[in-house]
Structure formats: structure tokens, C-alpha cells
PDB file of C-alpha atoms in Angstrom:
ATOM      1  CA  MET A   1     -53.467  41.825  -8.790  1.00 53.00           C
ATOM      2  CA  ASN A   2     -51.481  41.806  -5.434  1.00 59.00           C
ATOM      3  CA  PRO A   3     -47.140  40.697  -6.311  1.00 56.00           C
ATOM      4  CA  THR A   4     -47.709  37.251  -5.685  1.00 56.00           C
ATOM      5  CA  GLU A   5     -51.156  36.392  -8.376  1.00 56.00           C
ATOM      6  CA  THR A   6     -49.337  37.766 -10.739  1.00 55.00           C
ATOM      7  CA  GLU A   7     -46.171  35.317 -10.604  1.00 56.00           C
ATOM      8  CA  GLU A   8     -48.137  32.520 -10.329  1.00 56.00           C
ATOM      9  CA  THR A   9     -49.924  34.006 -13.481  1.00 54.00           C
ATOM     10  CA  GLU A  10     -47.179  34.254 -14.918  1.00 57.00           C
ATOM     11  CA  LYS A  11     -45.443  30.856 -14.283  1.00 55.00           C
ATOM     12  CA  THR A  12     -48.207  29.365 -15.656  1.00 53.00           C
ATOM     13  CA  THR A  13     -48.603  31.434 -18.578  1.00 53.00           C
ATOM     14  CA  ALA A  14     -45.309  30.011 -19.813  1.00 52.00           C
ATOM     15  CA  ALA A  15     -45.979  26.472 -18.746  1.00 52.00           C
ATOM     16  CA  THR A  16     -48.301  25.993 -21.338  1.00 52.00           C
ATOM     17  CA  GLU A  17     -46.808  28.344 -23.907  1.00 53.00           C
ATOM     18  CA  ALA A  18     -43.850  25.893 -23.945  1.00 51.00           C
ATOM     19  CA  PRO A  19     -45.124  22.998 -24.935  1.00 51.00           C
ATOM     20  CA  GLU A  20     -42.730  22.230 -27.812  1.00 51.00           C
ATOM     21  CA  ALA A  21     -39.761  22.362 -25.450  1.00 49.00           C
ATOM     22  CA  THR A  22     -41.110  19.196 -23.226  1.00 50.00           C
ATOM     23  CA  GLU A  23     -42.516  17.394 -26.336  1.00 52.00           C
ATOM     24  CA  LYS A  24     -38.800  16.737 -27.600  1.00 53.00           C
ATOM     25  CA  PRO A  25     -36.433  13.736 -25.680  1.00 53.00           C
ATOM     26  CA  ALA A  26     -33.519  14.849 -24.378  1.00 52.00           C
ATOM     27  CA  ALA A  27     -31.638  12.408 -27.138  1.00 51.00           C
ATOM     28  CA  GLU A  28     -33.245  15.269 -30.112  1.00 51.00           C
ATOM     29  CA  ALA A  29     -32.879  18.446 -27.777  1.00 51.00           C
ATOM     30  CA  ALA A  30     -28.582  18.346 -27.095  1.00 55.00           C
ATOM     31  CA  GLU A  31     -27.700  17.179 -31.034  1.00 53.00           C
ATOM     32  CA  PRO A  32     -26.311  19.449 -32.937  1.00 57.00           C
ATOM     33  CA  VAL A  33     -27.766  21.148 -35.644  1.00 57.00           C
ATOM     34  CA  GLY A  34     -27.151  19.966 -38.778  1.00 57.00           C
ATOM     35  CA  THR A  35     -26.094  15.896 -37.807  1.00 55.00           C
ATOM     36  CA  PRO A  36     -28.713  13.919 -38.078  1.00 56.00           C
ATOM     37  CA  ALA A  37     -29.886  11.315 -35.354  1.00 55.00           C
ATOM     38  CA  ALA A  38     -28.526   8.122 -36.729  1.00 52.00           C
ATOM     39  CA  GLU A  39     -25.020   9.734 -37.844  1.00 54.00           C
ATOM     40  CA  LYS A  40     -24.721  10.632 -34.665  1.00 52.00           C
ATOM     41  CA  HIS A  41     -25.342   7.215 -33.114  1.00 53.00           C
ATOM     42  CA  GLU A  42     -22.681   6.161 -35.381  1.00 52.00           C
ATOM     43  CA  THR A  43     -19.962   8.292 -34.338  1.00 52.00           C
ATOM     44  CA  ASP A  44     -20.557   8.144 -30.862  1.00 51.00           C
ATOM     45  CA  HIS A  45     -20.219   3.553 -31.685  1.00 53.00           C
ATOM     46  CA  GLU A  46     -16.823   4.048 -33.934  1.00 52.00           C
ATOM     47  CA  THR A  47     -15.703   5.692 -30.586  1.00 55.00           C
ATOM     48  CA  ASP A  48     -16.602   3.093 -28.315  1.00 55.00           C
ATOM     49  CA  ASP A  49     -14.612   0.494 -30.499  1.00 54.00           C
ATOM     50  CA  ASP A  50     -11.641   2.908 -30.789  1.00 53.00           C
ATOM     51  CA  ALA A  51     -11.650   2.565 -26.533  1.00 53.00           C
ATOM     52  CA  LYS A  52     -11.794  -1.222 -26.967  1.00 62.00           C
ATOM     53  CA  GLU A  53      -9.036  -1.072 -28.966  1.00 61.00           C
ATOM     54  CA  THR A  54      -6.210   0.804 -27.793  1.00 65.00           C
ATOM     55  CA  PRO A  55      -4.436  -1.113 -24.870  1.00 69.00           C
ATOM     56  CA  ARG A  56      -3.842   0.560 -21.777  1.00 66.00           C
ATOM     57  CA  ALA A  57      -0.067   1.195 -21.142  1.00 63.00           C
ATOM     58  CA  PRO A  58       1.319   0.220 -17.497  1.00 68.00           C
ATOM     59  CA  SER A  59       1.528   2.983 -15.025  1.00 73.00           C
ATOM     60  CA  GLY A  60       4.512   1.595 -13.438  1.00 83.00           C
ATOM     61  CA  ILE A  61       3.286   2.698 -10.003  1.00 88.00           C
ATOM     62  CA  GLY A  62       2.919  -0.739  -8.474  1.00 89.00           C
ATOM     63  CA  ALA A  63       6.703  -1.464  -9.674  1.00 90.00           C
ATOM     64  CA  ALA A  64       7.107   2.416  -8.576  1.00 92.00           C
ATOM     65  CA  ALA A  65       5.700   1.759  -4.530  1.00 93.00           C
ATOM     66  CA  GLY A  66       7.009  -1.977  -4.526  1.00 94.00           C
ATOM     67  CA  ALA A  67      10.859  -0.636  -4.833  1.00 94.00           C
ATOM     68  CA  VAL A  68       9.893   2.279  -2.409  1.00 95.00           C
ATOM     69  CA  VAL A  69       8.609  -0.427  -0.065  1.00 96.00           C
ATOM     70  CA  ALA A  70      12.203  -2.792  -0.650  1.00 96.00           C
ATOM     71  CA  ALA A  71      13.868  -0.149  -0.031  1.00 96.00           C
ATOM     72  CA  GLY A  72      12.058   0.624   3.362  1.00 96.00           C
ATOM     73  CA  LEU A  73      11.778  -2.427   4.454  1.00 96.00           C
ATOM     74  CA  GLY A  74      15.247  -3.497   4.457  1.00 96.00           C
ATOM     75  CA  VAL A  75      16.421  -0.196   6.621  1.00 97.00           C
ATOM     76  CA  VAL A  76      13.497  -1.506   9.250  1.00 96.00           C
ATOM     77  CA  ALA A  77      15.367  -4.885   8.514  1.00 95.00           C
ATOM     78  CA  LEU A  78      18.468  -2.745   9.924  1.00 95.00           C
ATOM     79  CA  SER A  79      17.835  -0.605  11.672  1.00 95.00           C
ATOM     80  CA  GLY A  80      15.694  -2.317  14.473  1.00 94.00           C
ATOM     81  CA  SER A  81      11.372  -1.626  14.593  1.00 94.00           C
ATOM     82  CA  TRP A  82       8.765  -1.723  16.936  1.00 95.00           C
ATOM     83  CA  VAL A  83       7.333  -5.008  16.079  1.00 95.00           C
ATOM     84  CA  GLY A  84      11.124  -6.499  17.498  1.00 95.00           C
ATOM     85  CA  LYS A  85      11.379  -4.356  20.012  1.00 95.00           C
ATOM     86  CA  ILE A  86       7.673  -5.684  21.823  1.00 96.00           C
ATOM     87  CA  ALA A  87       8.463  -9.037  21.064  1.00 95.00           C
ATOM     88  CA  ALA A  88      11.812  -8.831  22.637  1.00 94.00           C
ATOM     89  CA  GLU A  89      10.452  -7.245  25.913  1.00 95.00           C
ATOM     90  CA  ARG A  90       8.132 -10.528  25.483  1.00 95.00           C
ATOM     91  CA  GLN A  91      10.629 -12.609  25.422  1.00 94.00           C
ATOM     92  CA  THR A  92      12.531 -10.373  28.275  1.00 93.00           C
ATOM     93  CA  LEU A  93       9.156 -10.748  30.235  1.00 93.00           C
ATOM     94  CA  ILE A  94       8.286 -14.577  29.663  1.00 92.00           C
ATOM     95  CA  GLY A  95      12.325 -14.998  30.664  1.00 90.00           C
ATOM     96  CA  GLN A  96      11.749 -13.083  34.228  1.00 90.00           C
ATOM     97  CA  ILE A  97       8.690 -15.239  35.345  1.00 89.00           C
ATOM     98  CA  LYS A  98      10.644 -18.459  33.983  1.00 86.00           C
ATOM     99  CA  THR A  99      13.423 -17.217  36.013  1.00 85.00           C
ATOM    100  CA  ALA A 100      11.256 -16.312  39.218  1.00 82.00           C
ATOM    101  CA  GLN A 101      11.533 -19.539  41.288  1.00 79.00           C
ATOM    102  CA  GLY A 102      15.790 -19.778  40.723  1.00 80.00           C
ATOM    103  CA  GLY A 103      17.855 -21.237  38.168  1.00 81.00           C
ATOM    104  CA  THR A 104      21.707 -20.811  37.355  1.00 85.00           C
ATOM    105  CA  PRO A 105      23.077 -17.349  36.298  1.00 85.00           C
ATOM    106  CA  ALA A 106      23.948 -18.986  32.885  1.00 85.00           C
ATOM    107  CA  GLN A 107      20.677 -20.050  32.702  1.00 86.00           C
ATOM    108  CA  GLN A 108      18.936 -16.673  33.826  1.00 86.00           C
ATOM    109  CA  ILE A 109      21.827 -14.348  31.067  1.00 87.00           C
ATOM    110  CA  SER A 110      20.297 -17.449  28.272  1.00 88.00           C
ATOM    111  CA  ALA A 111      16.334 -16.745  29.692  1.00 87.00           C
ATOM    112  CA  LEU A 112      16.583 -12.460  29.524  1.00 87.00           C
ATOM    113  CA  TYR A 113      19.022 -11.971  27.323  1.00 90.00           C
ATOM    114  CA  GLY A 114      19.766 -13.986  24.858  1.00 91.00           C
ATOM    115  CA  ASP A 115      15.938 -15.258  23.766  1.00 92.00           C
ATOM    116  CA  ALA A 116      15.172 -11.412  23.871  1.00 93.00           C
ATOM    117  CA  TRP A 117      18.433 -10.812  21.708  1.00 93.00           C
ATOM    118  CA  HIS A 118      17.149 -13.982  19.445  1.00 94.00           C
ATOM    119  CA  THR A 119      13.568 -12.967  19.283  1.00 95.00           C
ATOM    120  CA  THR A 120      14.591  -9.362  17.226  1.00 95.00           C
ATOM    121  CA  ALA A 121      17.336 -10.989  15.380  1.00 95.00           C
ATOM    122  CA  LEU A 122      14.019 -13.173  14.024  1.00 97.00           C
ATOM    123  CA  VAL A 123      12.172  -9.890  13.801  1.00 97.00           C
ATOM    124  CA  ASN A 124      14.587  -8.297  11.621  1.00 97.00           C
ATOM    125  CA  GLY A 125      15.732 -11.128   9.473  1.00 97.00           C
ATOM    126  CA  VAL A 126      11.474 -11.445   8.979  1.00 97.00           C
ATOM    127  CA  PHE A 127      11.834  -7.774   7.189  1.00 97.00           C
ATOM    128  CA  ALA A 128      15.392  -8.458   5.488  1.00 97.00           C
ATOM    129  CA  LEU A 129      13.723 -11.443   3.375  1.00 97.00           C
ATOM    130  CA  VAL A 130      10.535  -9.486   2.638  1.00 97.00           C
ATOM    131  CA  ALA A 131      12.514  -6.447   1.829  1.00 97.00           C
ATOM    132  CA  LEU A 132      14.711  -9.411  -0.428  1.00 97.00           C
ATOM    133  CA  ILE A 133      11.068 -10.768  -2.117  1.00 97.00           C
ATOM    134  CA  VAL A 134       9.873  -7.384  -2.706  1.00 97.00           C
ATOM    135  CA  GLY A 135      12.484  -5.920  -4.606  1.00 96.00           C
ATOM    136  CA  GLY A 136      13.454  -9.364  -6.857  1.00 95.00           C
ATOM    137  CA  ALA A 137       9.892  -9.122  -7.223  1.00 95.00           C
ATOM    138  CA  VAL A 138      10.019  -4.986  -9.173  1.00 94.00           C
ATOM    139  CA  LEU A 139      13.631  -5.914 -10.767  1.00 93.00           C
ATOM    140  CA  ALA A 140      11.431  -9.058 -12.723  1.00 93.00           C
ATOM    141  CA  ARG A 141       9.015  -6.797 -13.728  1.00 88.00           C
ATOM    142  CA  PRO A 142       9.562  -5.288 -17.549  1.00 83.00           C
ATOM    143  CA  GLN A 143       9.668  -1.552 -18.339  1.00 73.00           C
ATOM    144  CA  LYS A 144      10.672   0.309 -15.092  1.00 73.00           C
ATOM    145  CA  ALA A 145      11.771   4.019 -14.472  1.00 84.00           C
ATOM    146  CA  GLY A 146      15.663   4.730 -13.672  1.00 88.00           C
ATOM    147  CA  TRP A 147      15.095   5.442 -10.450  1.00 91.00           C
ATOM    148  CA  VAL A 148      12.974   2.630  -9.973  1.00 92.00           C
ATOM    149  CA  ARG A 149      15.389  -0.334 -10.757  1.00 92.00           C
ATOM    150  CA  ALA A 150      17.850   2.066  -8.329  1.00 94.00           C
ATOM    151  CA  PHE A 151      14.932   1.807  -5.192  1.00 94.00           C
ATOM    152  CA  ALA A 152      14.423  -1.963  -5.949  1.00 94.00           C
ATOM    153  CA  VAL A 153      18.184  -2.591  -5.700  1.00 95.00           C
ATOM    154  CA  ALA A 154      18.730  -0.915  -3.428  1.00 96.00           C
ATOM    155  CA  GLY A 155      16.112  -2.925  -1.454  1.00 96.00           C
ATOM    156  CA  ALA A 156      17.212  -5.865  -2.358  1.00 96.00           C
ATOM    157  CA  ALA A 157      20.585  -5.340  -1.540  1.00 97.00           C
ATOM    158  CA  LEU A 158      19.599  -4.517   2.033  1.00 97.00           C
ATOM    159  CA  GLY A 159      17.479  -6.706   2.108  1.00 97.00           C
ATOM    160  CA  VAL A 160      20.702  -9.547   1.830  1.00 97.00           C
ATOM    161  CA  LEU A 161      22.571  -7.475   4.522  1.00 97.00           C
ATOM    162  CA  GLY A 162      19.932  -7.384   7.021  1.00 96.00           C
ATOM    163  CA  LEU A 163      19.821 -10.903   6.590  1.00 97.00           C
ATOM    164  CA  ILE A 164      23.785 -11.480   6.866  1.00 97.00           C
ATOM    165  CA  VAL A 165      23.576  -8.854  10.172  1.00 95.00           C
ATOM    166  CA  SER A 166      20.385 -11.014  11.382  1.00 96.00           C
ATOM    167  CA  ALA A 167      22.188 -14.005  11.054  1.00 96.00           C
ATOM    168  CA  GLY A 168      25.197 -13.946  12.227  1.00 95.00           C
ATOM    169  CA  MET A 169      23.052 -12.264  15.812  1.00 93.00           C
ATOM    170  CA  TYR A 170      20.600 -14.916  16.330  1.00 94.00           C
ATOM    171  CA  PHE A 171      24.195 -17.509  15.700  1.00 94.00           C
ATOM    172  CA  ASP A 172      25.848 -15.074  17.851  1.00 90.00           C
ATOM    173  CA  VAL A 173      28.441 -14.220  15.515  1.00 92.00           C
ATOM    174  CA  PHE A 174      28.981 -10.727  16.308  1.00 85.00           C
ATOM    175  CA  LEU A 175      28.676 -10.520  19.934  1.00 84.00           C
ATOM    176  CA  SER A 176      28.200 -13.492  22.017  1.00 84.00           C
ATOM    177  CA  LEU A 177      26.424 -13.453  25.549  1.00 83.00           C
ATOM    178  CA  PRO A 178      28.292 -12.752  28.403  1.00 81.00           C
ATOM    179  CA  SER A 179      29.273 -15.972  30.553  1.00 82.00           C
ATOM    180  CA  ALA A 180      28.438 -15.863  34.536  1.00 75.00           C
ATOM    181  CA  GLY A 181      31.143 -16.620  36.482  1.00 68.00           C
ATOM    182  CA  SER A 182      31.673 -19.464  38.677  1.00 56.00           C
ATOM    183  CA  ARG A 183      31.669 -19.209  42.256  1.00 50.00           C
TER     184      ARG A 183
END
């Protein structure tokens, strides 16, 4: 006999000698020794009921994420964002197109600089408002960790401050547009 025939003979012999192991259902094969099948199924059923009755405690991850987002949005509302810059540049381009045919110096200043300034103020105001809303929503939720409450308060406070600064920018309270000299 060659080695290949020996391996095949051993495999067929092992398969024919172990029919009792393959006839057992999987549930009985995995069952611990000394535990009747009826008792095993009852204990599984009891553990399922216990798991359903135990209420799941909230992890607070949503409140924590909301607090950090509120603080981040508040900072963006005060420092400006890429979206605000793009919107201001777009408004400047529109002003250049409008004043290309001519216009008074006051109209040119307003179209080129004033509209972009006001657009930046509006975008920053939106960020501030969202920061205020998210921070307030987190503060309204019960059971927060101390740092979550601190971040939420910071986000809401930065949102209020951002709204004040944005309103001041929009209504030219802090800096007014330069006036054109008369000729």
C-alpha cells in the first residue's frame, strides 16, 4: 500500500466507526453532564426574562457629545468659519459685478465691503444660535456628569456672546462702513 491509500482508508474507517457522535443533536452534545435538557431550557428562559426586566441606564454619551459640540460651535461663532469666509467672498464678487457698470463711491463701498461684512455676521450668528440651542438642550436633560454640564454652559454662554457680537457686526455698532469723501 502506498501512503495515499493508507490515509484514505483511515478516513473511511474513522467515519464508519463514529456514527453515535454524529447522531446526537447539537443541543444535547453541548449540554453539560448531569443537567437534564428540560432544566437547561428553563434556566435559559429565566435569564431572558431577567434581561428584559432590567432597565438599561442611559450612558450619557449623547449629552456629552452635545455639550462638546455646543462649546465648539460657540468658539466658531466668535472666531469665524470657512463657510462665513466663502459666503463673504461670494458677496464681494456679487458686489464687484454690480458696481462694474458704475455707481457712486458709497454704493461701491457698500456693495464690495458692507454686504460681505453683513454676510459674515449672519453666518456667525447662525453658528451662535445653534450653539445656544444645543447647549440649552443638553442643560435641559437630567443626570449629567459635572464636566458635561460645564461644557454645555460654556457652549450656551459662547452662543449668547456670539449672538451679541454678530448683531453688533450686522447693525454696524462696533465698526461702521467707511464713508466716501465728497468731490
